[in-house]
Coordinates of N, CA and C in Angstrom, one line a residue:
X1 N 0.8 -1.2 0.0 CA 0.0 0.0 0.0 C 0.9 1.3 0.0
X2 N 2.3 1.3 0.7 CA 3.0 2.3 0.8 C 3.7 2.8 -0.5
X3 N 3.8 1.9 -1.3 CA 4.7 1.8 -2.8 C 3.6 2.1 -3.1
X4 N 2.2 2.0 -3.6 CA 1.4 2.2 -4.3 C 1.1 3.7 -4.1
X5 N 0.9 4.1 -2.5 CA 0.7 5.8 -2.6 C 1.9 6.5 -2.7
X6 N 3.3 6.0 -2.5 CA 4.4 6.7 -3.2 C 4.6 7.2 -4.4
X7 N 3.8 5.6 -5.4 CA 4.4 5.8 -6.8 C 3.1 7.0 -7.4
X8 N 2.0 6.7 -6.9 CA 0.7 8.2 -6.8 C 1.5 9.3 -6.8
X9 N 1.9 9.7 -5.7 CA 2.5 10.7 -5.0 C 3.6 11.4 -6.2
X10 N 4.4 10.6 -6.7 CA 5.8 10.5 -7.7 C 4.9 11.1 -8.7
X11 N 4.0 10.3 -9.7 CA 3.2 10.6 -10.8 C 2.8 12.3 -10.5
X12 N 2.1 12.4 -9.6 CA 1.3 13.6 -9.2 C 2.0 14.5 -9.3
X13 N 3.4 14.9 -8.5 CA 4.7 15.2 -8.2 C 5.1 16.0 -9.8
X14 N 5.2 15.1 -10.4 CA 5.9 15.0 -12.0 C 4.9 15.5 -12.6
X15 N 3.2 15.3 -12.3 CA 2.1 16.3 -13.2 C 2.5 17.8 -12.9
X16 N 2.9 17.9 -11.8 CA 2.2 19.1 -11.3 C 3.6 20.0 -11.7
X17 N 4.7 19.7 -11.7 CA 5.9 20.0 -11.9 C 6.1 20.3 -13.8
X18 N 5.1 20.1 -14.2 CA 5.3 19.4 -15.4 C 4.5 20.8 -16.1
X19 N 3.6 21.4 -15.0 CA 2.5 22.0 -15.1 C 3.4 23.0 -15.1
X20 N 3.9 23.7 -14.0 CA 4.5 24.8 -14.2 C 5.1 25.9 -15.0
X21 N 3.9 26.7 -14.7 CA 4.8 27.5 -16.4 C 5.1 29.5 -16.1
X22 N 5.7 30.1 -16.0 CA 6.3 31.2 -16.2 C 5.2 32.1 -16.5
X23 N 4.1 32.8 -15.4 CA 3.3 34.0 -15.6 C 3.9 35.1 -15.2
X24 N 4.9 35.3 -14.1 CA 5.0 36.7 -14.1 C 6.5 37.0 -14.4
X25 N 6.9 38.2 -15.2 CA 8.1 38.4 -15.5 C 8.5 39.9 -15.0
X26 N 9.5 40.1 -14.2 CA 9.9 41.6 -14.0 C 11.3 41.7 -14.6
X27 N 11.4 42.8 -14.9 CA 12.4 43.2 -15.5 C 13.1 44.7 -15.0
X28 N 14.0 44.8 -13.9 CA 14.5 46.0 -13.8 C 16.3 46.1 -14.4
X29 N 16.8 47.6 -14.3 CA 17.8 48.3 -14.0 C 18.7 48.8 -12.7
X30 N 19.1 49.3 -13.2 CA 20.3 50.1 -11.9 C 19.0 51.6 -11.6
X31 N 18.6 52.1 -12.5 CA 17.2 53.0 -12.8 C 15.9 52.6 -12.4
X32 N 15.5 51.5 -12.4 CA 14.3 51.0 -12.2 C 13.9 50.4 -13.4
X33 N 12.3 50.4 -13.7 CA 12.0 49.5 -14.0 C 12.6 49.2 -15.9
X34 N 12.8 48.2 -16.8 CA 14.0 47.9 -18.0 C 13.0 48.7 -18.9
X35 N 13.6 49.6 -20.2 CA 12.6 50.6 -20.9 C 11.7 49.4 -21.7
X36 N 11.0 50.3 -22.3 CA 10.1 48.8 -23.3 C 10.7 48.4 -24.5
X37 N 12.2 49.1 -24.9 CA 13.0 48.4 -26.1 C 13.3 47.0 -25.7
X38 N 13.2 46.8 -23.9 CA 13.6 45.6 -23.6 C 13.0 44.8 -23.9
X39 N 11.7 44.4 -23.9 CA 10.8 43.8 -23.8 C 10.7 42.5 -24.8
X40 N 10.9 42.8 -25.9 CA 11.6 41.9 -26.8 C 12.3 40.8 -26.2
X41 N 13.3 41.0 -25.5 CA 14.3 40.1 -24.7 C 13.6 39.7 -23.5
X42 N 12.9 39.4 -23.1 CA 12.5 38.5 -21.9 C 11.0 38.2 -22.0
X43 N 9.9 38.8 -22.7 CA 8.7 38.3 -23.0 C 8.6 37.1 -23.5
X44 N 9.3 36.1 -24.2 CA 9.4 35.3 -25.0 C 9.6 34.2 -24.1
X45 N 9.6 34.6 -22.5 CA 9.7 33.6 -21.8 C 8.6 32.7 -21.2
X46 N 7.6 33.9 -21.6 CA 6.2 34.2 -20.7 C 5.5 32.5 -21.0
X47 N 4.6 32.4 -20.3 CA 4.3 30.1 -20.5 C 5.0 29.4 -20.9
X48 N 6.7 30.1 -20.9 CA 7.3 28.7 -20.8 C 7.3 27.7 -19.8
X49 N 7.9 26.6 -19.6 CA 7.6 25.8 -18.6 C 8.6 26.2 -17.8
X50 N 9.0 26.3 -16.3 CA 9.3 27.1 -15.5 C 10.6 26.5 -15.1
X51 N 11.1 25.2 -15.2 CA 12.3 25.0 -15.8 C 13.1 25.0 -16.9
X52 N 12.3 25.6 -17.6 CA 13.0 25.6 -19.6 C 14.5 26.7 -18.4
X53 N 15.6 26.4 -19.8 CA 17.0 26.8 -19.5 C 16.3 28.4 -20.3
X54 N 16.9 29.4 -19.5 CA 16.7 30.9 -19.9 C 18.5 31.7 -19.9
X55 N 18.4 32.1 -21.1 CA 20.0 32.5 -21.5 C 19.7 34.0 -21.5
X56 N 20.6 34.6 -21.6 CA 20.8 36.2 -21.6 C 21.5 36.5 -23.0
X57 N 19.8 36.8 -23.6 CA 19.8 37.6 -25.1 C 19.5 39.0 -25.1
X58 N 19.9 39.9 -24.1 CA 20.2 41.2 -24.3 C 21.2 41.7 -25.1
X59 N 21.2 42.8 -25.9 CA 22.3 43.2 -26.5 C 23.6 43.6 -25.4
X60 N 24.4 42.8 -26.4 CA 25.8 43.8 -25.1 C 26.3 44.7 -25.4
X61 N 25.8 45.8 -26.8 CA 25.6 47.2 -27.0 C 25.1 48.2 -25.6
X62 N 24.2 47.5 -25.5 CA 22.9 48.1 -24.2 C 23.4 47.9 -23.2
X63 N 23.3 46.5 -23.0 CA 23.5 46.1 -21.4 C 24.8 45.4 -20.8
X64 N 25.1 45.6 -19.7 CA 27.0 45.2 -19.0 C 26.5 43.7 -18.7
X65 N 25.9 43.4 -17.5 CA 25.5 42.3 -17.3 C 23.9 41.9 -16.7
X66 N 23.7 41.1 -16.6 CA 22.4 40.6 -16.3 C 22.8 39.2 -15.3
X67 N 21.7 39.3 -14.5 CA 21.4 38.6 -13.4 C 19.7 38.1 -13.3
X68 N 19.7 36.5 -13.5 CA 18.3 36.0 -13.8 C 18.3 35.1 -12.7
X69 N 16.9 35.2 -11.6 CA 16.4 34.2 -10.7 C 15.2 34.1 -11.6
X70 N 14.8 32.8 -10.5 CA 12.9 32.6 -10.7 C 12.5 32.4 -9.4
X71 N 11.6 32.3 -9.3 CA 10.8 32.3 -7.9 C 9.0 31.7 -8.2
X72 N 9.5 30.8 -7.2 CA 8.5 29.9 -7.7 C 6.8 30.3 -7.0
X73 N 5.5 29.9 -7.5 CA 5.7 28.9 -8.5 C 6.0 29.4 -10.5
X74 N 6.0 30.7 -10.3 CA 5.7 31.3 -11.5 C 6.5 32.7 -12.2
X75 N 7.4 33.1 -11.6 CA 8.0 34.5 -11.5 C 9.4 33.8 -12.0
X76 N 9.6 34.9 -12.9 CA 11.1 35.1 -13.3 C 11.8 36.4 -13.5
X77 N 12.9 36.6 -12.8 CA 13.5 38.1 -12.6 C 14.6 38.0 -13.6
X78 N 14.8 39.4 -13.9 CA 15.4 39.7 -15.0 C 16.4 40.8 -14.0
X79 N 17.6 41.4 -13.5 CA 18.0 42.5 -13.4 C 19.0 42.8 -14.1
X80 N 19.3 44.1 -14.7 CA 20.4 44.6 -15.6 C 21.3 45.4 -15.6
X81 N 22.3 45.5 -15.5 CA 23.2 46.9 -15.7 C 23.4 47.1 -17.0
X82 N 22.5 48.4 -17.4 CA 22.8 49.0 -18.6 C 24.2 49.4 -18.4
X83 N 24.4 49.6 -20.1 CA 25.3 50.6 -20.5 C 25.0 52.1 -20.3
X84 N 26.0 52.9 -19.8 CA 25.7 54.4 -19.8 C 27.0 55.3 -20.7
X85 N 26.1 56.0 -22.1 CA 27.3 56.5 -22.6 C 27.7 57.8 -22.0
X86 N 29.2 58.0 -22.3 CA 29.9 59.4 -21.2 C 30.0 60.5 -22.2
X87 N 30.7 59.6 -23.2 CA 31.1 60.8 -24.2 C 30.7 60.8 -25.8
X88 N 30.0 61.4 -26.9 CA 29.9 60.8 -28.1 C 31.5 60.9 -28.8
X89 N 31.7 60.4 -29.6 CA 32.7 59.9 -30.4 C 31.9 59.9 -32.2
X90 N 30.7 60.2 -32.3 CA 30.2 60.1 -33.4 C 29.2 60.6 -33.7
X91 N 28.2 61.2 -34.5 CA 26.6 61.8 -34.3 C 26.0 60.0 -34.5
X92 N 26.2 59.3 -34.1 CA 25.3 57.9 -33.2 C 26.0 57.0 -32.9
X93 N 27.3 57.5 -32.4 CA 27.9 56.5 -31.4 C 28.6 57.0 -30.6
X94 N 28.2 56.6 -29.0 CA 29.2 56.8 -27.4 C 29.8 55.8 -27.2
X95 N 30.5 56.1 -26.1 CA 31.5 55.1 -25.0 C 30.8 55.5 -24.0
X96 N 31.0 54.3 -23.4 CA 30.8 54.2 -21.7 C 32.4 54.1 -20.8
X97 N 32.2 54.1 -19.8 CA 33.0 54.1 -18.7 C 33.8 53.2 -19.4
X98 N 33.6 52.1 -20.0 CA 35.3 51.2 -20.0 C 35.3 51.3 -21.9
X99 N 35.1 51.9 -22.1 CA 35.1 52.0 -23.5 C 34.8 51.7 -24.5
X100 N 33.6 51.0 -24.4 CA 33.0 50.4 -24.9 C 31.8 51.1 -26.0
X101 N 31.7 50.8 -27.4 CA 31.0 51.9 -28.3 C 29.7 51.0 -27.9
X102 N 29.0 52.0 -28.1 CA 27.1 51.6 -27.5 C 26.8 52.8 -28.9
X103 N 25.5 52.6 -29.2 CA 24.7 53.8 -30.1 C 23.6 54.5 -29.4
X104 N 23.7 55.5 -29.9 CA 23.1 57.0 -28.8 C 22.4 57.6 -30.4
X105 N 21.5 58.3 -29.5 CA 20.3 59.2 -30.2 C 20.7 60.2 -30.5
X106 N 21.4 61.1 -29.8 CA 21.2 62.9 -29.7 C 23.1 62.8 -29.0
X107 N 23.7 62.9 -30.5 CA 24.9 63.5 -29.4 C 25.5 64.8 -28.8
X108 N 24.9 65.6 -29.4 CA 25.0 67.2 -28.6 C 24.9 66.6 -27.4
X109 N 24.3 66.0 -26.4 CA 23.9 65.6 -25.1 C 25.4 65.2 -24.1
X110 N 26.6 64.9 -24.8 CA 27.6 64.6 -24.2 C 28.7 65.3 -24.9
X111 N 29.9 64.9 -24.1 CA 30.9 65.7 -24.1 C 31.6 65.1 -25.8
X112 N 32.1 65.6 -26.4 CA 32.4 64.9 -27.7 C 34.1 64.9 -28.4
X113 N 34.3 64.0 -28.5 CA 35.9 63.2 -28.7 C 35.9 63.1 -30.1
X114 N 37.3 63.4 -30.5 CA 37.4 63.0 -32.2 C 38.5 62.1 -31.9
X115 N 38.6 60.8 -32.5 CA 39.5 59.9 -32.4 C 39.9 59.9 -34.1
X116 N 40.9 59.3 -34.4 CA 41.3 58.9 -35.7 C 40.9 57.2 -36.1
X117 N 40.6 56.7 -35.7 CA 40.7 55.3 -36.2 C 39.0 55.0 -36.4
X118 N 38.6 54.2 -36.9 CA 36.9 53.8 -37.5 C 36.7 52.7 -36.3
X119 N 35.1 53.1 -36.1 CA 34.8 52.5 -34.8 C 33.5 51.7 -35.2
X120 N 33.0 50.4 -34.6 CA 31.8 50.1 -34.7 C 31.2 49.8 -33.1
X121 N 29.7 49.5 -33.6 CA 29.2 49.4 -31.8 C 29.5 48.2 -31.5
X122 N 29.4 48.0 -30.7 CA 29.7 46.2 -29.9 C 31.3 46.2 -29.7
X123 N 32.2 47.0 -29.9 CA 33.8 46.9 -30.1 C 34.3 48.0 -29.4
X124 N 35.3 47.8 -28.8 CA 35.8 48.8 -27.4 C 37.0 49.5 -28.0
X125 N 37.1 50.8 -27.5 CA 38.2 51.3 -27.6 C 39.8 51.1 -27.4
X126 N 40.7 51.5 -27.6 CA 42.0 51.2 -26.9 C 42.2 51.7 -25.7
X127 N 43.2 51.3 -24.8 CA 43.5 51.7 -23.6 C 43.4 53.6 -23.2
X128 N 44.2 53.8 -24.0 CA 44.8 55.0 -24.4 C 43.5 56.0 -25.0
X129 N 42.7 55.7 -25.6 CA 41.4 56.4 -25.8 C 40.4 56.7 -25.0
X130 N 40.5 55.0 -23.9 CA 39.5 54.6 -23.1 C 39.6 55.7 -22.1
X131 N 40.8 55.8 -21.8 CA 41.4 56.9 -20.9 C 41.3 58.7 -21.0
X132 N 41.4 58.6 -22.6 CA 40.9 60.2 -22.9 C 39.1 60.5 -22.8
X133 N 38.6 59.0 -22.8 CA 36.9 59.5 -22.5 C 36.9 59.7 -21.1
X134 N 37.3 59.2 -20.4 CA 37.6 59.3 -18.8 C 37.6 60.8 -18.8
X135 N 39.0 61.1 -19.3 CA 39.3 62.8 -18.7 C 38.5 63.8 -19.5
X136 N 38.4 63.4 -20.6 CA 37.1 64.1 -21.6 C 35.8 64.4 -20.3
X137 N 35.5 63.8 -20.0 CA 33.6 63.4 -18.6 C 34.5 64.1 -17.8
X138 N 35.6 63.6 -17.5 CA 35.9 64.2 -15.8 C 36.1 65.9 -16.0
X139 N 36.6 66.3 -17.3 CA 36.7 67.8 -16.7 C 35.2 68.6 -17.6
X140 N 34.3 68.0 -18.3 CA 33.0 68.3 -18.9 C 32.2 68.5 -17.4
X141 N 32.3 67.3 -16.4 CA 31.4 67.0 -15.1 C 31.7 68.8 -14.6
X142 N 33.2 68.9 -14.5 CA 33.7 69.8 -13.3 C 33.2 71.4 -13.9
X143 N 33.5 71.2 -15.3 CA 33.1 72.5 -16.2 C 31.7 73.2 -16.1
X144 N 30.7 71.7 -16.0 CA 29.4 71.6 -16.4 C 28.7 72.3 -18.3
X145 N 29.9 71.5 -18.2 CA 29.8 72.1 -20.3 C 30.3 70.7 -21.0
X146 N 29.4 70.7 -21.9 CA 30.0 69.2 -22.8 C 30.4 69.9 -23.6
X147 N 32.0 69.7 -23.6 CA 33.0 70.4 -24.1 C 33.6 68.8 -25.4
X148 N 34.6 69.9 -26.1 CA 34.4 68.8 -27.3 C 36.4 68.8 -27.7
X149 N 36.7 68.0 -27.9 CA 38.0 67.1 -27.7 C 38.4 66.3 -28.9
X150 N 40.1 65.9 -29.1 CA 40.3 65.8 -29.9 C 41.8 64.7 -29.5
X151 N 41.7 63.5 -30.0 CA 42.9 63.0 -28.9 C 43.6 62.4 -30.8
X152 N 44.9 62.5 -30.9 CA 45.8 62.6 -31.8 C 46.9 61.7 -31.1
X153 N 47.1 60.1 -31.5 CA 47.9 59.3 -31.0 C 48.2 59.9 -28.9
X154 N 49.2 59.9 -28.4 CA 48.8 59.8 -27.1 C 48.3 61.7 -26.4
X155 N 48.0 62.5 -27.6 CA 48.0 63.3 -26.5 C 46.7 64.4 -27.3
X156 N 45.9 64.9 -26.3 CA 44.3 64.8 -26.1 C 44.5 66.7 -25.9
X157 N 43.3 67.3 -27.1 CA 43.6 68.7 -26.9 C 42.1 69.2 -26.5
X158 N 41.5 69.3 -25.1 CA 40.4 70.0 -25.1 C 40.0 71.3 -25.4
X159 N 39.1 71.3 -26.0 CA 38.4 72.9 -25.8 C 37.7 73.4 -25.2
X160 N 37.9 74.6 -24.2 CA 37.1 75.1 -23.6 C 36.9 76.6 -23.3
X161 N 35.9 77.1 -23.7 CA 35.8 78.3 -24.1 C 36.7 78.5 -25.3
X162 N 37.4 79.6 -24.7 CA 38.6 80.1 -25.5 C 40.2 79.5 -25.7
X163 N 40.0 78.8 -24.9 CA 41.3 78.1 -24.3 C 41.2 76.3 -24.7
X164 N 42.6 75.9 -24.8 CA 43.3 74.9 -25.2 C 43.4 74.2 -24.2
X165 N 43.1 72.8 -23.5 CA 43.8 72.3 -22.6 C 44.5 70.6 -22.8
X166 N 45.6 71.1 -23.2 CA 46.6 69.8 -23.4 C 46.9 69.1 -22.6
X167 N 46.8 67.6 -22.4 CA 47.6 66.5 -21.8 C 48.1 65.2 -22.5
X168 N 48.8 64.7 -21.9 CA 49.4 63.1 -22.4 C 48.8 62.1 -21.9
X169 N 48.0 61.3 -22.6 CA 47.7 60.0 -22.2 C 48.4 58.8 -21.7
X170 N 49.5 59.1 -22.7 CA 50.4 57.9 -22.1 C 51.1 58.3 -20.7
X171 N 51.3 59.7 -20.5 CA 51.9 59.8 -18.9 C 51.2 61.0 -18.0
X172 N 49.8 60.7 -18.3 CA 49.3 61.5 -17.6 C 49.3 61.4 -16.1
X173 N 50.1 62.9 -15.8 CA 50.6 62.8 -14.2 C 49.2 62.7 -12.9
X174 N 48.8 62.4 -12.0 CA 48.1 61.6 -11.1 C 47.9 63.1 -10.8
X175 N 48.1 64.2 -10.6 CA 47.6 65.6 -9.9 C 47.3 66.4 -10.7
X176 N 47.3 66.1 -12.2 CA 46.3 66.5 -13.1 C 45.2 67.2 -12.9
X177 N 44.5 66.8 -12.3 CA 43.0 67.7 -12.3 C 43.3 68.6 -11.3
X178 N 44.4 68.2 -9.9 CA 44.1 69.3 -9.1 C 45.0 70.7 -9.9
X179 N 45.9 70.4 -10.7 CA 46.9 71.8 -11.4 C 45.6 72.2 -12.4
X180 N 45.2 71.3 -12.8 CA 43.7 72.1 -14.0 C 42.7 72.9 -13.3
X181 N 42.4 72.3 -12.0 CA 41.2 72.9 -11.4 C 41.5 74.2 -10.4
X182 N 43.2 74.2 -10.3 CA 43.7 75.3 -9.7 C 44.0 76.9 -10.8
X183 N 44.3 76.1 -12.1 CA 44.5 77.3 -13.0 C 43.3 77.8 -13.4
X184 N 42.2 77.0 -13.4 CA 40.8 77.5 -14.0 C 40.8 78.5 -12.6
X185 N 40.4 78.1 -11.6 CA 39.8 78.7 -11.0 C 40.9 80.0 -10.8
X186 N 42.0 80.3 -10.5 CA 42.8 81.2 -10.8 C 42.5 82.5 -12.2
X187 N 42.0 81.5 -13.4 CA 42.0 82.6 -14.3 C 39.8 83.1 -14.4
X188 N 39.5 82.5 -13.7 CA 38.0 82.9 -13.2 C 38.0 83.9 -12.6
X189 N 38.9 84.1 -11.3 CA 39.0 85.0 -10.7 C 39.8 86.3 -11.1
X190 N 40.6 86.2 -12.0 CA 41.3 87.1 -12.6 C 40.6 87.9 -14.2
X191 N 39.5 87.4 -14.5 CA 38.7 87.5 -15.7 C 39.2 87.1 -16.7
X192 N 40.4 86.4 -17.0 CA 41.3 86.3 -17.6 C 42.3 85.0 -17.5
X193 N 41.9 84.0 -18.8 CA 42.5 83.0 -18.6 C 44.5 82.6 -20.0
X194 N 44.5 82.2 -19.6 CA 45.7 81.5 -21.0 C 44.9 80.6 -22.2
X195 N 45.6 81.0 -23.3 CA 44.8 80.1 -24.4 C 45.1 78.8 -24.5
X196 N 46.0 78.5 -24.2 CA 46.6 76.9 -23.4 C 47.5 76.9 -22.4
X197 N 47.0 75.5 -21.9 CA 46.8 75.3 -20.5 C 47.8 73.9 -21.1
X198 N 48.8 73.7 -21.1 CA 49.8 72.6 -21.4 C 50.0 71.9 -20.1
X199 N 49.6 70.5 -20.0 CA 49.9 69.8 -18.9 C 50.7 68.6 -18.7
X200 N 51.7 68.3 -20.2 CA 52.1 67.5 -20.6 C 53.2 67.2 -19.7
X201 N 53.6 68.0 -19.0 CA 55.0 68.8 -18.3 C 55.1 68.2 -16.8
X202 N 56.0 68.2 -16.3 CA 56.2 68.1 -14.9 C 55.3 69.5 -14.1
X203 N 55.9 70.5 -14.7 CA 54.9 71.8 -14.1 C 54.2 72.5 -15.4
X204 N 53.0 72.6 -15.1 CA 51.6 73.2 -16.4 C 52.3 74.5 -17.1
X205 N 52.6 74.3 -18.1 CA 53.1 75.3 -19.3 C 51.7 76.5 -19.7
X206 N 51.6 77.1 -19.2 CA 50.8 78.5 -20.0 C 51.0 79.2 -20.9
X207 N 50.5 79.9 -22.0 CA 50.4 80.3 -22.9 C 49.0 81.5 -23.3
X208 N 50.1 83.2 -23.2 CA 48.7 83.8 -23.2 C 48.5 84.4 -24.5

C-alpha cells in the first residue's frame, strides 16, 4: 500500500511539476524599471515551462550584465546593468566608462571626442582612448559644459571656451585635475584666462 501511494504521490509530483509555467516576468535596471525596447528580450519567456534553460539575449551594446532568478511557483527576474554613454565619439555613437561603443540618439547631449581610427558598436576602444573619454567626462562633469575634444595618438587637446587644454595619455601625471582645477579657477577670478593650459610637463606650461 505504501509503494502504491508513493508511486501516486511520484506521478502527481511529475504532473504538477510538469504543469509549471512562467506568468510573471519583472524586468528592472540600476534605474528602475528595463525601458520597453527591452521587452523583446525577456517576453518570449512568458508560459514557458518554468524549468526551460533561460539564456541572456540582451544586446551587449545596451546592457554590462544581467542577473536571472525565478521564484516559484511562477515568476522570473530579470536584473540589468545597462550601459551608460559618457562621451559621443560620433553623431550615433558613445563610450561608456570602460570604452565600450554603445549607439546614442542625440549626441549634442555629451561631451564629444574626435579619435582617428573607424569604430563600430559592440567593439571597445584602446587603452589610451578609453582613458581620454575618462578625462574628456571628468573635466565636462567639473566644467558643467559638454566640451568637445580631440585625442591625436597619445596626446588629447580639449576645448574650452577660448582656451586649449593639453595633456598626455600615455603619462598622464596623477595631480592633473588638481593643477587644472587650480588654474581655471585662478583665471575665473582674474577675468582672464591662458589660451593653453599645457599639462604635458612636470609643471603646467601657460600660454597667453
Amino acid at each position: 500500500m505504501k509503494k502504491i501511494l508513493f508511486v501516486l504521490l511520484l506521478i502527481l509530483s511529475i504532473f504538477l511539476v510538469s504543469r509549471l509555467k512562467i506568468q510573471s516576468i519583472s524586468c528592472q535596471t540600476q534605474f528602475g524599471d528595463c525601458p520597453e525596447k527591452f521587452t523583446q528580450y525577456y517576453e518570449k519567456y512568458r508560459s514557458k515551462w518554468y524549468f526551460s534553460k533561460i539564456t541572456n539575449s540582451f544586446p551587449e551594446a545596451l546592457v554590462k550584465s544581467v542577473q536571472i532568478q525565478k521564484r516559484l511557483p511562477d515568476k522570473l527576474i530579470f536584473r540589468l546593468t545597462t550601459r551608460q554613454p559618457i562621451v559621443a565619439i560620433s553623431t550615433d555613437q558613445g563610450v561608456d566608462e570602460d570604452g565600450f561603443i554603445m549607439p546614442i540618439d542625440k549626441a549634442a547631449l555629451y561631451p564629444q571626442l574626435q579619435i582617428l581610427q573607424n569604430t563600430a558598436i559592440s567593439t571597445s576602444l584602446s587603452p589610451t582612448e578609453t582613458k581620454a573619454v575618462s578625462v574628456l567626462s571628468f573635466i565636462s562633469k567639473y566644467v558643467s559644459v559638454n566640451l568637445k575634444a580631440e585625442l591625436t595618438e597619445n596626446q588629447l587637446n580639449v576645448l574650452y571656451k577660448d582656451m586649449i587644454i593639453r595633456l598626455d595619455m600615455k603619462y598622464l601625471d596623477n595631480n592633473w585635475f588638481s593643477s587644472l582645477q587650480m588654474l581655471l579657477t585662478q583665471s575665473k577670478i582674474a577675468g582672464k584666462g591662458p589660451k593653453i593650459i599645457d599639462l604635458r610637463f612636470y609643471q603646467p606650461v601657460l600660454t597667453y
